[in-house]
Coordinates of C-alpha atoms in Angstrom, one line a residue:
L1 CA -3.0 -1.0 -34.5
I2 CA 0.4 0.7 -35.2
R3 CA 0.7 1.7 -31.5
N4 CA 0.0 -1.8 -30.3
L5 CA 2.5 -3.2 -32.8
F6 CA 5.1 -0.9 -31.4
K7 CA 4.2 -1.9 -27.8
M8 CA 4.5 -5.6 -28.8
A9 CA 7.8 -5.0 -30.4
G10 CA 9.1 -3.2 -27.4
F11 CA 7.9 -6.0 -25.1
I12 CA 9.7 -8.6 -27.2
Q13 CA 12.9 -6.6 -27.2
Y14 CA 12.7 -6.2 -23.4
A15 CA 11.9 -9.8 -22.8
S16 CA 14.8 -10.9 -25.0
A17 CA 17.2 -8.6 -23.2
C18 CA 16.1 -10.0 -19.8
I19 CA 16.6 -13.6 -20.9
L20 CA 19.9 -13.0 -22.6
T21 CA 21.2 -10.9 -19.7
A22 CA 20.2 -13.7 -17.2
R23 CA 21.9 -16.3 -19.4
R24 CA 25.1 -14.2 -19.4
L25 CA 25.1 -13.3 -15.7
R26 CA 24.0 -16.8 -14.4
P27 CA 22.2 -15.5 -11.2
D28 CA 21.1 -17.9 -8.5
H29 CA 17.6 -16.3 -8.5
V30 CA 15.3 -14.5 -10.8
S31 CA 12.7 -12.4 -9.1
C32 CA 9.4 -11.4 -10.7
H33 CA 6.9 -8.8 -9.3
N34 CA 4.2 -8.8 -12.0
A35 CA 2.0 -11.7 -13.1
L36 CA 2.2 -10.9 -16.8
M37 CA 6.0 -11.0 -16.6
L38 CA 6.0 -14.5 -15.2
P39 CA 6.6 -16.2 -18.6
V40 CA 9.6 -13.9 -19.2
A41 CA 11.0 -14.5 -15.7
W42 CA 10.4 -18.2 -16.1
A43 CA 12.4 -18.3 -19.4
A44 CA 15.2 -16.2 -17.8
A45 CA 15.4 -18.6 -14.9
R46 CA 15.2 -21.6 -17.2
F47 CA 18.0 -20.5 -19.6
S48 CA 20.3 -19.3 -16.8
G49 CA 19.9 -22.2 -14.4
A50 CA 18.4 -19.9 -11.7
T51 CA 15.4 -20.5 -9.5
L52 CA 12.3 -18.3 -10.0
E53 CA 11.0 -16.3 -7.0
Y54 CA 7.6 -14.6 -7.4
L55 CA 7.0 -11.4 -5.3
P56 CA 3.7 -9.8 -6.4
H57 CA 3.2 -6.3 -5.0
E58 CA -0.6 -6.9 -4.5
L59 CA -3.3 -9.5 -5.4
E60 CA -2.3 -9.4 -9.1
T61 CA -5.5 -10.8 -10.7
E62 CA -7.8 -8.6 -8.5
R63 CA -6.1 -5.2 -9.0
A64 CA -8.1 -2.0 -9.3
G65 CA -9.0 -1.2 -12.9
L66 CA -8.1 -4.7 -14.2
G67 CA -10.9 -6.1 -16.2
G68 CA -12.0 -7.7 -19.5
F69 CA -9.2 -9.3 -21.6
A70 CA -6.4 -8.0 -19.4
K71 CA -7.9 -9.7 -16.3
K72 CA -8.5 -13.0 -18.1
L73 CA -4.9 -13.0 -19.5
T74 CA -3.4 -12.1 -16.1
T75 CA -5.4 -14.9 -14.5
V76 CA -4.4 -17.5 -17.0
V77 CA -0.7 -16.5 -17.0
E78 CA -0.4 -16.5 -13.2
R79 CA -2.2 -19.9 -12.9
W80 CA 0.1 -21.5 -15.5
F81 CA 3.4 -20.2 -14.2
I82 CA 3.0 -19.6 -10.4
R83 CA 3.9 -23.2 -9.6
S84 CA 7.2 -22.7 -11.4
A85 CA 8.3 -20.3 -8.5
R86 CA 10.3 -21.8 -5.7
H87 CA 8.9 -19.3 -3.3
V88 CA 5.9 -16.8 -3.5
V89 CA 6.3 -13.8 -1.2
V90 CA 3.1 -11.7 -0.7
V91 CA 2.5 -8.5 1.3
C92 CA -0.1 -9.5 3.9
D93 CA -1.8 -12.5 5.5
P94 CA -5.1 -12.3 3.6
I95 CA -3.3 -12.4 0.2
R96 CA -1.3 -15.3 1.5
D97 CA -4.5 -17.1 2.4
W98 CA -6.0 -16.3 -0.9
Y99 CA -3.1 -17.8 -2.9
R100 CA -3.1 -20.8 -0.6
S101 CA -6.8 -21.4 -1.2
V102 CA -6.9 -20.7 -5.0
Y103 CA -3.6 -22.4 -6.0
G104 CA -3.1 -24.8 -3.2
L105 CA 0.4 -23.5 -2.5
D106 CA 2.5 -24.2 0.5
N107 CA 5.6 -22.2 -0.4
L108 CA 4.2 -18.9 0.7
H109 CA 5.8 -16.1 2.8
V110 CA 4.7 -12.7 4.0
V111 CA 6.8 -9.6 3.9
R112 CA 4.8 -6.5 4.7
N113 CA 5.3 -3.2 2.9
V114 CA 6.9 -1.8 6.0
P115 CA 9.5 1.1 6.0
E116 CA 13.1 0.9 7.1
R117 CA 13.9 2.2 10.6
S118 CA 15.8 5.1 9.1
A119 CA 12.7 6.2 7.2
V120 CA 10.4 6.4 10.3
A121 CA 12.6 8.6 12.5
I122 CA 10.8 11.8 13.5
R123 CA 13.0 14.6 12.2
P124 CA 12.7 18.4 12.5
L125 CA 10.7 19.8 9.6
P126 CA 11.8 22.6 7.3
V127 CA 8.4 24.4 7.8
P128 CA 6.1 25.1 10.7
S129 CA 3.8 22.3 11.9
F130 CA 0.4 21.7 10.2
R131 CA -1.5 23.3 13.1
E132 CA 0.7 26.5 13.1
R133 CA 0.8 26.8 9.3
F134 CA -2.9 26.2 8.7
S135 CA -4.1 27.9 11.9
V136 CA -5.8 24.8 13.2
P137 CA -7.5 25.5 16.6
E138 CA -6.4 23.5 19.6
T139 CA -10.0 22.4 20.0
A140 CA -10.0 20.8 16.5
T141 CA -9.0 17.2 15.7
L142 CA -6.7 17.2 12.7
F143 CA -7.2 14.4 10.2
I144 CA -4.7 13.5 7.4
Y145 CA -5.3 11.9 4.0
Q146 CA -2.1 10.6 2.4
G147 CA -1.2 9.6 -1.1
Q148 CA -2.5 10.3 -4.6
I149 CA -5.3 12.9 -4.5
S150 CA -7.5 11.8 -7.4
M151 CA -10.9 10.3 -8.2
G152 CA -11.9 6.9 -6.8
R153 CA -9.8 7.2 -3.6
G154 CA -12.5 8.6 -1.3
V155 CA -11.4 12.2 -1.9
E156 CA -14.7 13.4 -3.1
E157 CA -16.5 12.0 -0.1
L158 CA -13.9 13.5 2.3
L159 CA -14.2 17.0 0.7
D160 CA -18.0 16.9 1.0
I161 CA -17.8 15.7 4.6
F162 CA -15.3 18.2 5.9
A163 CA -17.0 21.1 4.1
K164 CA -19.9 20.6 6.4
L165 CA -18.0 20.2 9.7
D166 CA -17.3 23.0 12.2
R167 CA -13.8 24.4 11.7
N168 CA -13.4 24.5 15.5
K169 CA -14.0 20.7 15.7
A170 CA -12.4 19.1 12.6
H171 CA -9.7 19.9 10.0
I172 CA -8.1 17.7 7.3
V173 CA -4.8 17.9 5.4
F174 CA -4.5 16.2 2.0
M175 CA -0.8 15.4 1.6
G176 CA 0.4 14.0 -1.8
Y177 CA 0.2 14.6 -5.5
A178 CA -3.0 16.4 -6.5
Q179 CA -4.6 15.6 -9.9
G180 CA -7.4 17.0 -11.9
G181 CA -7.8 20.3 -10.1
Y182 CA -8.1 18.8 -6.6
Q183 CA -5.5 21.3 -5.2
A184 CA -8.0 24.1 -5.9
L185 CA -10.9 22.1 -4.3
V186 CA -9.0 21.5 -1.1
S187 CA -8.3 25.2 -0.7
A188 CA -12.0 26.2 -0.9
H189 CA -12.8 25.7 2.8
P190 CA -11.0 27.0 5.9
N191 CA -10.7 23.6 7.5
I192 CA -9.5 21.7 4.4
H193 CA -5.8 22.1 3.5
F194 CA -3.2 20.8 1.0
Q195 CA 0.4 19.7 1.6
P196 CA 2.4 18.8 -1.6
A197 CA 4.1 15.4 -1.5
V198 CA 7.3 15.4 0.6
A199 CA 10.5 13.4 0.5
R200 CA 10.1 9.8 1.6
D201 CA 12.2 10.2 4.7
Q202 CA 10.1 13.1 5.8
I203 CA 6.6 11.5 5.4
V204 CA 6.4 10.2 9.0
S205 CA 7.7 13.5 10.4
Y206 CA 4.9 15.4 8.6
S207 CA 2.2 12.8 9.5
A208 CA 3.1 13.1 13.2
G209 CA 1.6 16.6 13.0
A210 CA -1.8 15.2 12.6
D211 CA -4.1 13.4 15.0
V212 CA -5.9 10.7 12.9
G213 CA -5.1 9.2 9.5
I214 CA -8.1 8.6 7.3
F215 CA -8.5 6.2 4.3
I216 CA -11.9 5.4 2.8
V217 CA -12.9 3.6 -0.4
R218 CA -16.5 3.1 -1.5
D219 CA -16.1 0.3 -4.1
A220 CA -13.0 -1.6 -3.1
P221 CA -11.8 -4.4 -5.4
L222 CA -10.5 -7.5 -3.7
S223 CA -6.9 -6.3 -3.9
Y224 CA -7.9 -3.1 -2.0
R225 CA -9.9 -5.0 0.6
Y226 CA -6.9 -7.0 1.5
A227 CA -4.4 -4.1 1.1
L228 CA -1.9 -3.1 3.8
P229 CA -0.6 0.2 2.2
N230 CA 2.5 2.3 3.0
K231 CA 0.3 5.0 4.5
F232 CA -0.9 2.7 7.2
F233 CA 2.6 2.0 8.5
E234 CA 3.6 5.6 8.1
W235 CA 0.7 6.6 10.3
V236 CA 1.4 4.1 13.1
H237 CA 5.1 5.1 13.2
A238 CA 4.0 8.7 13.4
G239 CA 1.8 7.7 16.5
V240 CA -1.4 8.5 14.5
P241 CA -4.5 6.3 14.9
V242 CA -6.5 5.4 11.8
L243 CA -10.1 5.7 10.6
V244 CA -10.9 3.4 7.6
S245 CA -14.0 2.4 5.8
D246 CA -15.2 -1.2 6.4
S247 CA -14.7 -1.9 2.7
L248 CA -11.0 -2.2 3.6
E249 CA -11.4 -5.5 5.3
Y250 CA -7.8 -6.2 6.5
L251 CA -7.3 -2.6 7.8
T252 CA -10.6 -2.9 9.6
Q253 CA -9.5 -6.1 11.2
L254 CA -6.3 -4.5 12.4
A255 CA -8.0 -1.4 13.6
K256 CA -10.4 -3.4 15.7
D257 CA -8.2 -6.3 16.9
D258 CA -5.2 -4.2 17.9
G259 CA -7.1 -1.0 19.0
L260 CA -5.4 1.1 16.3
G261 CA -8.5 3.2 15.5
W262 CA -12.0 2.9 14.0
S263 CA -13.9 1.4 11.1
C264 CA -17.3 2.1 9.7
P265 CA -19.4 2.0 6.5
I266 CA -18.5 4.8 4.2
D267 CA -21.9 6.4 4.5
E268 CA -21.3 6.7 8.3
V269 CA -17.9 8.3 8.1
E270 CA -19.2 11.8 8.9
A271 CA -20.9 10.6 12.1
K272 CA -17.7 8.7 13.1
I273 CA -15.6 11.7 12.5
R274 CA -17.8 13.8 14.8
E275 CA -17.6 11.0 17.4
I276 CA -13.8 10.9 17.2
C277 CA -13.5 14.6 17.7
D278 CA -15.0 14.1 21.1
T279 CA -12.9 11.1 21.9
D280 CA -9.7 10.8 24.1
L281 CA -7.1 9.6 21.5
T282 CA -4.5 8.7 24.1
P283 CA -5.3 4.9 24.3
Y284 CA -5.3 4.6 20.5
V285 CA -1.9 6.5 20.3
D286 CA -0.4 4.1 22.8
N287 CA -1.6 1.1 20.8
V288 CA -0.3 2.3 17.5
R289 CA 3.1 3.1 19.0
R290 CA 3.3 -0.5 20.4
F291 CA 2.2 -1.9 17.1
A292 CA 4.9 0.1 15.2
V293 CA 7.9 -1.2 17.1
P294 CA 8.3 -4.5 15.1
A295 CA 6.8 -3.1 12.0
V296 CA 10.0 -2.2 10.2
W297 CA 11.7 -3.6 7.1
E298 CA 14.7 -4.9 9.0
E299 CA 12.4 -7.4 10.9
D300 CA 10.1 -8.5 8.0
A301 CA 13.0 -8.8 5.5
K302 CA 14.5 -11.6 7.6
V303 CA 12.2 -13.9 5.5
F304 CA 14.5 -13.2 2.5
A305 CA 17.3 -15.2 4.2
E306 CA 15.1 -18.3 3.4
V307 CA 13.8 -17.1 0.0
Y308 CA 17.2 -16.1 -1.3
R309 CA 19.3 -18.7 0.4
P310 CA 21.9 -20.2 -2.0
V311 CA 20.7 -23.1 -4.1
S312 CA 22.4 -26.4 -3.2
G313 CA 25.8 -26.4 -4.7
A314 CA 26.0 -22.7 -5.5
D315 CA 28.7 -20.4 -4.1
G316 CA 26.6 -17.4 -3.5
V317 CA 23.5 -15.3 -4.3

């Protein structure tokens, strides 16, 4: 109870500071990225004369781990306040379609979570390549998992699968922040390797040392099923095709429609990996490189010229 009271006091202090600061600065726009902060952002916009812009990072009411009272509260708050926003900017087409269907909105825009051009340049690495450093045979296909290495992200399934595969046929590198002893687990087999998280502007350069990116989730909430994560764009800019579980609906659609890789049920991933190891990857590499060309922040961010255009009568943004 005491902890919750302190949390509430901290929230009230933060909300008050936001509103008072907006009133003092008089911005043209107030941006909100979280559904539960919409009331605060609405008040900040109302008291400062600004317009409210809503830019959720994912499908807010369907986030992984959101349930019970928190889910009900998030749903009610978003439904009450979302129409106060002049524009709603989401991260992919399926989420746009969901907001249009559920809320009947027509002020929707899509800005994908794509990297800047400067972040996707292939640079010399400070260490030897994955193949050289981990002694990966030329006969083996090198897969890469990217991101947080923790429970619920398909890590357990991948560890189990690659532990059974021939080291002359398939290897995997887990690159990211390892939690809960996973670093020790990935070091227990000669074809499973660990690469600590690297600087953001080096991610694509490291990923380019792999052959196939892999992302699987067994029980994907709706937000995951519609997700278009950073790792996907980092892989395509690295020239790396992708293998995803069919629970990731939007990535599955892209993989199939644009020839960017493969999708299958999570229980068939092992068989699909074995198949990929005997597949010529060249056509897939060509497809992902073509797909990557317009997939940069400088292109998608052009939408913000409309979202953040000066309000009628204002001098600037």
